[in-house]
Short mmCIF file of C-alpha atoms and ligand atoms in Angstrom, two decimals:
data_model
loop_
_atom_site.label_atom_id
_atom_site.label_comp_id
_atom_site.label_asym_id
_atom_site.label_seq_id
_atom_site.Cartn_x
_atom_site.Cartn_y
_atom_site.Cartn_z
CA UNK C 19 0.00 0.00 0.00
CA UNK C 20 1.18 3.55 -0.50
CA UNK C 21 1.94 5.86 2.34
CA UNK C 22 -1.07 8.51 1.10
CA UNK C 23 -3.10 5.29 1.04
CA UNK C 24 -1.80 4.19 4.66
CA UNK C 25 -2.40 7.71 6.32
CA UNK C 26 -6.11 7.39 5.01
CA UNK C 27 -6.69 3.99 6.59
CA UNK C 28 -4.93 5.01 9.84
CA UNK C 29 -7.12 8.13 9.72
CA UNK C 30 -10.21 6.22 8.82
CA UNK C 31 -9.58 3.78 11.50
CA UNK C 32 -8.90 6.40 14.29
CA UNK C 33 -12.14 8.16 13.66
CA UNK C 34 -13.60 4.79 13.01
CA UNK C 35 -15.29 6.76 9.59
CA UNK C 36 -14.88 3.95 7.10
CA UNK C 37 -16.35 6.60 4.75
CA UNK C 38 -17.41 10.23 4.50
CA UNK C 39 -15.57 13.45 4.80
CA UNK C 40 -13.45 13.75 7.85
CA UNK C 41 -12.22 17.58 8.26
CA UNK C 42 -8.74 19.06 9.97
CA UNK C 43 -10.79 20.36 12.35
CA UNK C 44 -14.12 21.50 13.40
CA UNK C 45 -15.12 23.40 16.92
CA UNK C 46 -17.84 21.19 18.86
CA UNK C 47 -20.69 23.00 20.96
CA UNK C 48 -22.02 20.38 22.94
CA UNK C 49 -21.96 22.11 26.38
CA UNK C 50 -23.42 25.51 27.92
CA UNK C 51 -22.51 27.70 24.21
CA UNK C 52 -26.54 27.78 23.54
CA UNK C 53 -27.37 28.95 26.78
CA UNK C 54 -24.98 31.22 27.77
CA UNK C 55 -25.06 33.01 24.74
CA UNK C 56 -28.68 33.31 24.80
CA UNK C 57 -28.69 34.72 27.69
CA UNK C 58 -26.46 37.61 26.61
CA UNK C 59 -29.18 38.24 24.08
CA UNK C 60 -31.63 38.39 26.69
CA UNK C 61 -29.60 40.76 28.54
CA UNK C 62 -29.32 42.87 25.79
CA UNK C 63 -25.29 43.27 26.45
CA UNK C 64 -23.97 41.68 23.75
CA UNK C 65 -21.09 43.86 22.94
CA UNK C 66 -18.45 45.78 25.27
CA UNK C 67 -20.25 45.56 28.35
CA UNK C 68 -21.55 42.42 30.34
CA UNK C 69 -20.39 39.47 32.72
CA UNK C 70 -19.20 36.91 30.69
CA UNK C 71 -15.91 39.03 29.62
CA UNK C 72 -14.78 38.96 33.19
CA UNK C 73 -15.66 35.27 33.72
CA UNK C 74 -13.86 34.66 30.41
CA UNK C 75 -10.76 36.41 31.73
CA UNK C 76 -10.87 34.19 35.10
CA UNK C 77 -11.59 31.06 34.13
CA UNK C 78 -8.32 31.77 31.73
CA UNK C 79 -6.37 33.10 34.59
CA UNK C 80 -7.60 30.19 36.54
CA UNK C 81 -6.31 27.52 33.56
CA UNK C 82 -3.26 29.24 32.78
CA UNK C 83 -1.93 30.40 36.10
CA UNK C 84 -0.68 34.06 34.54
CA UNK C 85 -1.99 36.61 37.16
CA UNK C 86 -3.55 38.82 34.77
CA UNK C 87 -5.59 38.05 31.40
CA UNK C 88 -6.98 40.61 29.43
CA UNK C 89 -9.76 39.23 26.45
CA UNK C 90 -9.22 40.42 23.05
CA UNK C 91 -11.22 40.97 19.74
CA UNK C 92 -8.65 38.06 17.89
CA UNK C 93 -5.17 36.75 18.68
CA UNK C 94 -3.51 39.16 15.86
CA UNK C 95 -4.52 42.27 18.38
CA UNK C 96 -3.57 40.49 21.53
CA UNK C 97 0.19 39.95 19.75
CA UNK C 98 -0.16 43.80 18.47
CA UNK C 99 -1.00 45.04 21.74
CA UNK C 100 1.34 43.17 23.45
CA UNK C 101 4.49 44.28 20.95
CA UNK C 102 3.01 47.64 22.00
CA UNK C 103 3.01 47.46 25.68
CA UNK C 104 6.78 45.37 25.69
CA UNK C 105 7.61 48.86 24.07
CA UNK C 106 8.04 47.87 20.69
CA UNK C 107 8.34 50.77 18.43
CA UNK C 108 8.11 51.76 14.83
CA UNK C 109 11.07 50.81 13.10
CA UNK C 110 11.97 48.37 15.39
CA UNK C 111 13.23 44.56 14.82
CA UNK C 112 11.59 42.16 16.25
CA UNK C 113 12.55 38.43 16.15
CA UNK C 114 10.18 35.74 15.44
CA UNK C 115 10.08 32.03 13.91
CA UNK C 116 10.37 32.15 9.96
CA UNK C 117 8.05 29.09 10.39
CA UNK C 118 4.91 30.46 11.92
CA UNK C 119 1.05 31.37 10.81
CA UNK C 120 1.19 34.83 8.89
CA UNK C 121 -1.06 36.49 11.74
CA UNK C 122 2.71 36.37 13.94
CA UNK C 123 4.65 38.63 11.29
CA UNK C 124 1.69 40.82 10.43
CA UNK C 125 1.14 41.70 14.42
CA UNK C 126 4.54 42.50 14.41
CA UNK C 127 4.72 44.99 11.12
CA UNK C 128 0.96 46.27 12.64
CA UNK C 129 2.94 47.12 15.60
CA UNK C 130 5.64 49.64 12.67
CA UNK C 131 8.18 46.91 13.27
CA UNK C 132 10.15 44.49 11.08
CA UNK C 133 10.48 40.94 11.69
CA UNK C 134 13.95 39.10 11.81
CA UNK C 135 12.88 35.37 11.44
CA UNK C 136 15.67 32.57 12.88
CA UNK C 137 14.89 29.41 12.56
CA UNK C 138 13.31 26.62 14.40
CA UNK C 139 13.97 22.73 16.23
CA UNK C 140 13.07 20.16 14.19
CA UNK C 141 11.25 18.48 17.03
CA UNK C 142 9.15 20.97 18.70
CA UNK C 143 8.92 23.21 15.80
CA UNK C 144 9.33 26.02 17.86
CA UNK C 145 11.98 28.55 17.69
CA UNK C 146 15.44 27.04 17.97
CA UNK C 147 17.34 28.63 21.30
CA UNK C 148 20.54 28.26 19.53
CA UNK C 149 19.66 29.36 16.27
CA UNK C 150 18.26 32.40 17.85
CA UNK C 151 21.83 32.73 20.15
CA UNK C 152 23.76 32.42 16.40
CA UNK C 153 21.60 35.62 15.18
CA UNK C 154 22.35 37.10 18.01
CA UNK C 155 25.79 36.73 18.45
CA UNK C 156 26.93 36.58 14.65
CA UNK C 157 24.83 39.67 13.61
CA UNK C 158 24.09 41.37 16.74
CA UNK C 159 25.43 44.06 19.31
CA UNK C 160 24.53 45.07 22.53
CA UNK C 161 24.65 48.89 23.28
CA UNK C 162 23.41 52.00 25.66
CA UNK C 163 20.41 51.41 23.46
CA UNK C 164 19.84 47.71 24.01
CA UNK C 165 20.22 45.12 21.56
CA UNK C 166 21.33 46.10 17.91
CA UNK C 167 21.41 44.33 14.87
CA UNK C 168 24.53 45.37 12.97
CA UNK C 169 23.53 45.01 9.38
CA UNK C 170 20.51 47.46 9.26
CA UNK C 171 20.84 49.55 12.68
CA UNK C 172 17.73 48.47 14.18
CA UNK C 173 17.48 48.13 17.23
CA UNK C 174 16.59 44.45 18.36
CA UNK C 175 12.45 45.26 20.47
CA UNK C 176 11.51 41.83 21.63
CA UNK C 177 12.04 38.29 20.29
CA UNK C 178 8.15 36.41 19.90
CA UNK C 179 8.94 32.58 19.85
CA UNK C 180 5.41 30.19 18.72
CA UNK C 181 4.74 27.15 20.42
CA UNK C 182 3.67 25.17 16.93
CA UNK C 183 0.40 23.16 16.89
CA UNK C 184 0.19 22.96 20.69
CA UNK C 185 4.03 21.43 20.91
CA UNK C 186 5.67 23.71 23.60
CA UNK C 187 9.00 25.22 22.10
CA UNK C 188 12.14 25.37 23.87
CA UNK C 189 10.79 28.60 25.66
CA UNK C 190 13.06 28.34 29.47
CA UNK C 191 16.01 28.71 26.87
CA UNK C 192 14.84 30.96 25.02
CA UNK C 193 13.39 33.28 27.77
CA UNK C 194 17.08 33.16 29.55
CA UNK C 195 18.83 33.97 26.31
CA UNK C 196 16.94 36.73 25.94
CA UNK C 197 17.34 38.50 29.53
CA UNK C 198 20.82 38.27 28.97
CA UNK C 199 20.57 40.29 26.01
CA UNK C 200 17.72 42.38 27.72
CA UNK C 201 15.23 41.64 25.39
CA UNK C 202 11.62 41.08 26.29
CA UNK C 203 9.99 37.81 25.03
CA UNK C 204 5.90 37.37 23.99
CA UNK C 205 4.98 33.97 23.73
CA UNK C 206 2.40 33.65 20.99
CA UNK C 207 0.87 30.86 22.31
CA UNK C 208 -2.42 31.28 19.89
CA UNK C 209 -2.56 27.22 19.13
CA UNK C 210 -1.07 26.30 22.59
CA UNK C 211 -4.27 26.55 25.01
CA UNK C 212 -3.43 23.83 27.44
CA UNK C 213 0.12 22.93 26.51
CA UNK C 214 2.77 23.40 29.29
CA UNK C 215 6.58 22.88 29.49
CA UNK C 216 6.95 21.57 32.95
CA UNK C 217 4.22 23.07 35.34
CA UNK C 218 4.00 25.55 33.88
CA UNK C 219 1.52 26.65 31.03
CA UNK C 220 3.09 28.16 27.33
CA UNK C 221 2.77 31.81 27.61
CA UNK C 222 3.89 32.02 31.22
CA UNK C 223 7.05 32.81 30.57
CA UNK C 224 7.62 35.57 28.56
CA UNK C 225 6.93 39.59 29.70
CA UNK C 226 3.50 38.96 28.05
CA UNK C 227 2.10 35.55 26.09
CA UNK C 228 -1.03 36.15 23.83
CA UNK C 229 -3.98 33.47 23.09
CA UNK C 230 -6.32 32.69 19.73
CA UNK C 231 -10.04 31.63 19.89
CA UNK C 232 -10.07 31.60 16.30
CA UNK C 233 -12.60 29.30 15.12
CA UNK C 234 -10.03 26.80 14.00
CA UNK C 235 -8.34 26.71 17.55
CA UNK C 236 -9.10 24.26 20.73
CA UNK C 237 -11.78 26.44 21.84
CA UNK C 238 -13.41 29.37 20.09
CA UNK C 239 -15.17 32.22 21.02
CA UNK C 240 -16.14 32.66 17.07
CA UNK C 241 -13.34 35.28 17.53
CA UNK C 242 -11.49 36.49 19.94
CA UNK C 243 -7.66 36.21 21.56
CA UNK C 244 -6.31 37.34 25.16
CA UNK C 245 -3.14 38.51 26.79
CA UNK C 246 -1.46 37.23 29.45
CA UNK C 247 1.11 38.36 31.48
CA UNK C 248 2.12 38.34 35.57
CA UNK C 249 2.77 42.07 35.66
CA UNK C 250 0.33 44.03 36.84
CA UNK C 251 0.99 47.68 35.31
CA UNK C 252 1.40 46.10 31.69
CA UNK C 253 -2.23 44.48 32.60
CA UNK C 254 -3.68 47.72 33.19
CA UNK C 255 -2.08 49.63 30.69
CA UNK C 256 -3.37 46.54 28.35
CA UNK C 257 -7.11 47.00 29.75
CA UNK C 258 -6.86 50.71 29.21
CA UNK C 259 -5.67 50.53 25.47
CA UNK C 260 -7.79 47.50 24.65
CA UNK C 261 -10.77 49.64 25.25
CA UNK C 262 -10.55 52.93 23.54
CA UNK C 263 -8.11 54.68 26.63
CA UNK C 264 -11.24 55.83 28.32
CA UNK C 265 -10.52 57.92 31.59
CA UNK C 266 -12.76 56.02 34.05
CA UNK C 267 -15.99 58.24 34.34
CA UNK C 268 -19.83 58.04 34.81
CA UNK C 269 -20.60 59.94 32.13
CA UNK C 270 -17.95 62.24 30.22
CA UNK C 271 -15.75 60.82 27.12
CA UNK C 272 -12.28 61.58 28.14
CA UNK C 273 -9.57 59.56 26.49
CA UNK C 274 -5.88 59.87 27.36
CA UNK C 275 -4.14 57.88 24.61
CA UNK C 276 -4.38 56.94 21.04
CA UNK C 277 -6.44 53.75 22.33
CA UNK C 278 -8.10 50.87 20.43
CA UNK C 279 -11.02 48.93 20.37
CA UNK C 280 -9.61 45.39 20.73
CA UNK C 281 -12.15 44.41 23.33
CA UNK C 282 -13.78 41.39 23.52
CA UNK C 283 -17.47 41.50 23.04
CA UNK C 284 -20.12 40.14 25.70
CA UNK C 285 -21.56 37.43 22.78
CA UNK C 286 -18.03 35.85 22.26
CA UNK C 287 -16.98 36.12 25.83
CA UNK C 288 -19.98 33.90 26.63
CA UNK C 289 -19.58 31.25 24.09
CA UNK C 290 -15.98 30.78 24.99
CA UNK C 291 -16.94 30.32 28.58
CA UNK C 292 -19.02 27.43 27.51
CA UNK C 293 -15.90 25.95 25.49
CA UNK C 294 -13.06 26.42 28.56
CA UNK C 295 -15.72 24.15 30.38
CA UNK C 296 -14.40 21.41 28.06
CA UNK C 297 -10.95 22.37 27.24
CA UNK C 298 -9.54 19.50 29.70
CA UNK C 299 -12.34 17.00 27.77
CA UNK C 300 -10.68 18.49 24.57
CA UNK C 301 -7.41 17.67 25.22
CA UNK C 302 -7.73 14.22 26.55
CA UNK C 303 -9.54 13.61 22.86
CA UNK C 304 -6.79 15.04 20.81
CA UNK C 305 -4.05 13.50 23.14
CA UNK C 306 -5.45 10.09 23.02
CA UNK C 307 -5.55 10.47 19.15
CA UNK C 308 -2.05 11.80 18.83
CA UNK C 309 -1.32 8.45 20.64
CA UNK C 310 -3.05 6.40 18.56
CA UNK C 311 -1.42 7.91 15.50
CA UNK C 312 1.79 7.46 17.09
CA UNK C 313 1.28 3.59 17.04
CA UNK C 314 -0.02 3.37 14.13
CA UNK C 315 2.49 5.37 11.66
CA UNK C 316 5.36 4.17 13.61
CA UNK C 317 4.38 0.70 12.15
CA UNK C 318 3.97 2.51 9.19
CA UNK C 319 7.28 4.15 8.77
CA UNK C 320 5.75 7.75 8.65
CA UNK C 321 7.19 9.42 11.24
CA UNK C 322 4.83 11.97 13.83
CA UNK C 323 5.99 15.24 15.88
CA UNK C 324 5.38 14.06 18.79
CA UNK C 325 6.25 16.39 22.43
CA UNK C 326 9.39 16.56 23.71
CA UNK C 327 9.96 15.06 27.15
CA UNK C 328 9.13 17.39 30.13
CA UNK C 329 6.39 18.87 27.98
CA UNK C 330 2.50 18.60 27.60
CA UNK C 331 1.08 19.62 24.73
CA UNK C 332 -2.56 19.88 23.79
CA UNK C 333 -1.54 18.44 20.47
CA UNK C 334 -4.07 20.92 18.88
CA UNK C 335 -2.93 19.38 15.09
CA UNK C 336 -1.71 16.05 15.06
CA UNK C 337 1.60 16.66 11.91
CA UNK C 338 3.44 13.71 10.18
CA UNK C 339 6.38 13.90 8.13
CA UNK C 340 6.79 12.69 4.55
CA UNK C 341 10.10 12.29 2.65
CA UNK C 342 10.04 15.32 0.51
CA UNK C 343 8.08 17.93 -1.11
CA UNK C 344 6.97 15.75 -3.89
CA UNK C 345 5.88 12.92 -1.81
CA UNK C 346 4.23 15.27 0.32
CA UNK C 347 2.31 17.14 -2.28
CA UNK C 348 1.00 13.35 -4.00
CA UNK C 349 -0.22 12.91 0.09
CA UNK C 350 -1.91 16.25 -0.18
CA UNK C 351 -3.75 15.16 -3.55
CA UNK C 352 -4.92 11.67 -2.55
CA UNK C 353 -5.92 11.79 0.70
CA UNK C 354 -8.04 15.21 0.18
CA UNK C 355 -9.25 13.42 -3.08
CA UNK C 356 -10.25 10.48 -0.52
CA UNK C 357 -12.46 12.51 1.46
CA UNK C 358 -9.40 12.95 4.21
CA UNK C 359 -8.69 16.64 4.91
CA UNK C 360 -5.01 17.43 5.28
CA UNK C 361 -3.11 20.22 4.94
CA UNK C 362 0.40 21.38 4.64
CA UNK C 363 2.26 23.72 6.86
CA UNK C 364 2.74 27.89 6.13
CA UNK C 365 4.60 28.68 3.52
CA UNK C 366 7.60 30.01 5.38
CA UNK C 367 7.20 33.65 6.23
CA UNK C 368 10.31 34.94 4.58
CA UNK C 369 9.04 33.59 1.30
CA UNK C 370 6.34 35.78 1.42
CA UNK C 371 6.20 39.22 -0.70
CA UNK C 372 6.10 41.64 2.09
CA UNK C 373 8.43 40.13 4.30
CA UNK C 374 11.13 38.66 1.81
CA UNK C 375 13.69 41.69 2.55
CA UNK C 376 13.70 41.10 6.31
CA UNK C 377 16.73 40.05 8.02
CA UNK C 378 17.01 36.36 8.67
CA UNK C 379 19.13 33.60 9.89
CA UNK C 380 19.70 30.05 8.69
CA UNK C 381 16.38 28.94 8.11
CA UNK C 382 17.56 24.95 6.77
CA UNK C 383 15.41 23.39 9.62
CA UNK C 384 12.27 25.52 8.32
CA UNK C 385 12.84 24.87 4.78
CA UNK C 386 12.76 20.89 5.18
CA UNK C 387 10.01 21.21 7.34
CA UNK C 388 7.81 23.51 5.37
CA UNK C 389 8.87 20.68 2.32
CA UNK C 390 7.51 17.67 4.40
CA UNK C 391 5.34 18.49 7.02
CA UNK C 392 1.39 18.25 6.69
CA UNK C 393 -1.22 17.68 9.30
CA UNK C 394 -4.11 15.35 9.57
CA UNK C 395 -7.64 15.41 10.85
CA UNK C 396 -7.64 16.41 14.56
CA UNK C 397 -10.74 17.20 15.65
CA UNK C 398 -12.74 15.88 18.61
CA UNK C 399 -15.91 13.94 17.81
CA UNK C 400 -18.78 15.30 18.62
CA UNK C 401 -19.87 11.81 20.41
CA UNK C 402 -16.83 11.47 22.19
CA UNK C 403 -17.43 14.40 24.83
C1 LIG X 524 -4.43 31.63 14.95
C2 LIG X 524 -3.08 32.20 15.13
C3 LIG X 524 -2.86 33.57 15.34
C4 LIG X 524 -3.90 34.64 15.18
O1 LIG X 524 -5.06 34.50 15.79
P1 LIG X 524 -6.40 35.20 15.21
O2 LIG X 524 -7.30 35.03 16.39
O3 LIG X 524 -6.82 34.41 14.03
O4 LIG X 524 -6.08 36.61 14.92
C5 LIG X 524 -1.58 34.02 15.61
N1 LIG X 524 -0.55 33.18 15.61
C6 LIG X 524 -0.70 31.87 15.40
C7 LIG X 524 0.49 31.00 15.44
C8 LIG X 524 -1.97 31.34 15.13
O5 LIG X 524 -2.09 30.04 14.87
#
């Protein structure tokens, strides 16, 4: 049998879906979404105002175990905010993965900056701590001014590692390289809801780590991201940008800052309140599957990311490896022609028109895995929760 032919019967079997389509991944709203987001409508405060935005910020708090969460209107703001509040300013570099979603590279030009992309491990997929030392060291400089990168005079803002698909990256490293070089990290832990390197959960670590509940991530709110971070003045400064800069008042519209309206609304806040009730169920699902693929493609020869020891990931997309771009693009054809969704990974950012001219290190590691990685159907089954 061929290997596109194998991942569709180990797919198949997994799902136990002999036939039929069988998506990436699909959100499931089998717990309190109806009601809670009916009763928003009933309150009539279905936007900026209303309960469930504050419950939605605990119960994340409560998950994570970062001090402070502030809800966003998407993950792209929460990153763009946070660039903001780590001080990031126009002109700036900022470092980041070449091999991420788009969303982490647009924040970071939203924010006036510039992305520098290093590259990442082949097991986690996260940014590599020593390809990230290399840039620093080869083509960097510190000064009075902090951090500067040689080449172009920029000066080097903050450094935003990606914890790929769930798989925490190498972030203690990377977090201890960059005090030494007195840069400020932001975890964009979008797809990583759940995941933790040790005890600890991914976005802990940095100054600030940002969240997605995209409607493609473990739990949605339709749309909507958060910050998190354990320092209190960037939380409030965070609250107080996220919602138009608005000098506290009963009545009069005084605003102290250029602000914006990234705020959560009421309606999304309540439907992801209903999902974080089943994140833990959601997990177990997709961790038990990324198990069972394990087995299964080991016998097969295909080879699966799989976490790295000391970690936990939520294993958000299950990925498998293929021998090259060829064979990976046949896998692509046959198994979405056999009613199998897969996908490939982002093209690498760097290849991309409007962020081709950035700096960049060695990016061999992204290359190969850009050529060979796709992911399979990872979705929890509606019966299964
Ligand atoms: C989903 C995602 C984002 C952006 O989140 P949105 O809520 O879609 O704006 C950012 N980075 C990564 C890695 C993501 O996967």
């Amino acid at each position: 049998m061929s290997r596109a032919a194998t991942i569709v019967q180990v797919v198949r079997e997994a799902y136990r879906r002999p036939e039929g389509f069988l998506p990436l991944h699909a959100p499931i709203f089998k717990g309190n979404e109806s009601a809670y987001v009916q009763s928003t409508i009933e309150s009539t405060f279905v936007s900026s105002v209303g309960e469930y935005v504050a419950q939605f910020e605990t119960m994340l708090q409560d998950l994570t175990g970062a001090a402070h969460v502030i809800a966003t209107t998407n993950g792209t703001t929460a990153l763009h905010m946070s660039l903001l509040l780590a001080g990031v300013e126009r002109d700036d570099l900022v470092v980041t993965q070449a091999l991420s979603f788009v969303a982490t590279a647009n924040a970071i030009a939203h924010a006036g900056a510039v992305p520098a992309f290093v590259d990442v491990d082949s097991d986690s997929l996260g940014m590599s701590p020593s390809a990230l030392g290399a840039f620093l060291i080869e083509e960097c400089e510190r000064s009075s001014k902090g951090c500067i990168h040689r080449a172009t005079g920029r000066r080097i803002a903050a450094c935003v590692p990606m914890h790929s698909f769930g798989l925490p990256a190498r972030i203690e490293e990377i977090v201890a390289l960059c005090d030494s070089w007195g840069i400020p990290v932001i975890e964009d832990a979008a797809e990583a809801l759940g995941s933790r390197s040790g005890a600890a959960h991914c976005g802990t670590f940095g100054l600030l780590g940002t969240l997605s509940f995209n409607g493609n991530k473990i739990c949605t709110t339709g749309g909507g991201g958060a910050i998190m971070t354990n320092d209190s003045a960037l939380a409030k400064r965070a609250k107080h940008l996220t919602t138009t800069a608005k000098v506290p008042h009963r009545w009069r519209f005084e605003h102290d800052a250029v602000g914006f309206n990234f705020r959560l609304p009421n309606l999304n806040a309540a439907l992801g309140c209903a999902q974080l009730e089943q994140l833990d169920a959601f997990v177990a699902f997709k961790r038990n599957l990324a198990h069972h693929y394990q087995g299964a493609f080991r016998d097969a020869g295909i080879s699966v990311i799989a976490e790295r020891p000391g970690t936990f990931s939520n294993y958000w997309l299950s990925a498998i490896l293929l021998k090259d771009r060829s064979e990976r693009d046949a896998c692509l054809e046959f198994t979405n022609e056999a009613g199998v969704m897969t996908r490939p990974i982002w093209e690498p950012l760097h290849t991309l028109p409007m962020f081709c001219s950035a700096p960049r290190g060695a990016l061999d590691v992204t290359q190969e895995i850009a050529d060979r990685l796709i992911n399979i159907p990872s979705g929890v089954l509606p019966a299964a929760v």
